[in-house]
CSV table of C-alpha atoms in Angstrom, one decimal:
chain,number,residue,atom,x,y,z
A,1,UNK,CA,0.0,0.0,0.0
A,2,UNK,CA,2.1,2.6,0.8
A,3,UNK,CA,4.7,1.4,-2.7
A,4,UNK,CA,0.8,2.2,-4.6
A,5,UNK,CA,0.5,5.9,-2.2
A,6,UNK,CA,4.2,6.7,-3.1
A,7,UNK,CA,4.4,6.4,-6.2
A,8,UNK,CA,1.2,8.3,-6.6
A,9,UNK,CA,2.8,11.3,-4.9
A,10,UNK,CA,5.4,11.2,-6.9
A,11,UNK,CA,3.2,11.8,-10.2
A,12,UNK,CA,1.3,14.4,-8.1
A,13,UNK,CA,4.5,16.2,-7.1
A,14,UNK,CA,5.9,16.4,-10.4
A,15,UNK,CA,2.9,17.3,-12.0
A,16,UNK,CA,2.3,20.5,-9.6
A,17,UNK,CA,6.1,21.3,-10.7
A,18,UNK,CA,5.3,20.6,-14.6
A,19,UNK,CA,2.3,23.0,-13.5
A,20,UNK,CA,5.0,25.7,-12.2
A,21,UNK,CA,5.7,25.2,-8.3
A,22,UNK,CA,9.3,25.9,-8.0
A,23,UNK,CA,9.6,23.9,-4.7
A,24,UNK,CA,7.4,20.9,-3.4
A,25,UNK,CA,6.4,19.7,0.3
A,26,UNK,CA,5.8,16.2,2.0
A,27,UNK,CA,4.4,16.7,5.4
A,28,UNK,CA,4.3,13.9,8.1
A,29,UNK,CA,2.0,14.2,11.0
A,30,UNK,CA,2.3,11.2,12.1
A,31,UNK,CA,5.5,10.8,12.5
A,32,UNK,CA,6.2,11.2,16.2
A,33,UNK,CA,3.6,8.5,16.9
A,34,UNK,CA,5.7,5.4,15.5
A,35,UNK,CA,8.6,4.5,17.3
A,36,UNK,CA,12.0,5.0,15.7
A,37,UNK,CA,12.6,1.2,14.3
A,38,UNK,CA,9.0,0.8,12.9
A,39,UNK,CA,9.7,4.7,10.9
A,40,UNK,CA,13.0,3.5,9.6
A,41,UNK,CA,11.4,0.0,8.3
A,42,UNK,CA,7.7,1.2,7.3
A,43,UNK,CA,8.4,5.1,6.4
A,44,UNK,CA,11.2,5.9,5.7
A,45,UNK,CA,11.9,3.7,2.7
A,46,UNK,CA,8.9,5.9,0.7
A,47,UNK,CA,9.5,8.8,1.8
A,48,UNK,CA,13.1,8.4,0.4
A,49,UNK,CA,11.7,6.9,-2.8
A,50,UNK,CA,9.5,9.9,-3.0
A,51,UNK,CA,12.2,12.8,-2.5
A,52,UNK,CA,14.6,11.0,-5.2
A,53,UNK,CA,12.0,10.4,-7.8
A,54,UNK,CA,10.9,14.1,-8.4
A,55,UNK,CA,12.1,16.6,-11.0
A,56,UNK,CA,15.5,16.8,-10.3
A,57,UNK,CA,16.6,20.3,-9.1
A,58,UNK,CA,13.2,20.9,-7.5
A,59,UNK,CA,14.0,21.8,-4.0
A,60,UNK,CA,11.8,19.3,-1.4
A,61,UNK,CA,10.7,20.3,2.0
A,62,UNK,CA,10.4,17.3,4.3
A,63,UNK,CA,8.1,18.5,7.5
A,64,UNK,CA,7.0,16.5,10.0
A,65,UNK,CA,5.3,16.9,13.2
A,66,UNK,CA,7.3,15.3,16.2
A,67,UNK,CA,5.4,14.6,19.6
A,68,UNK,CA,6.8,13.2,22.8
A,69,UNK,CA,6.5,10.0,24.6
A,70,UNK,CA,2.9,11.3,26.5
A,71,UNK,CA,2.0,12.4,22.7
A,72,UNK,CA,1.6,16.4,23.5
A,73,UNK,CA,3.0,18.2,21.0
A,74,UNK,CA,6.8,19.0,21.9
């Protein structure tokens, strides 16, 4: 599932760029709420597949929402 949502973004990305936007934005709000070993094994992976498979040269923001361990926004 998230190889299918990936590569959608990525056809969505470059097509807002093909439309003009000089710079591009993933934003994770869920981030916090996985632990660090299930975000490097289930996340991470896609969004590094989705950063290197847009328009080259096209600067990507990564932005993400981290919250602590008692999940109140830190």
């Amino acid at each position: 599932m998230m190889s299918l949502i990936s590569r959608g973004l990525v056809k969505y990305l470059n097509a807002q760029i093909e439309a003009g936007a000089q710079a591009v934005q993933l934003f994770d709000s869920w981030v916090g709420c996985l632990s660090p070993d299930d975000y490097r094994e289930f996340v991470l992976p896609h969004t590094r597949s989705v950063i290197q498979n847009v328009t080259p040269g096209v600067p990507v923001i990564h932005s993400y929402r981290h919250r602590n361990v008692i999940g109140v926004d830190a």
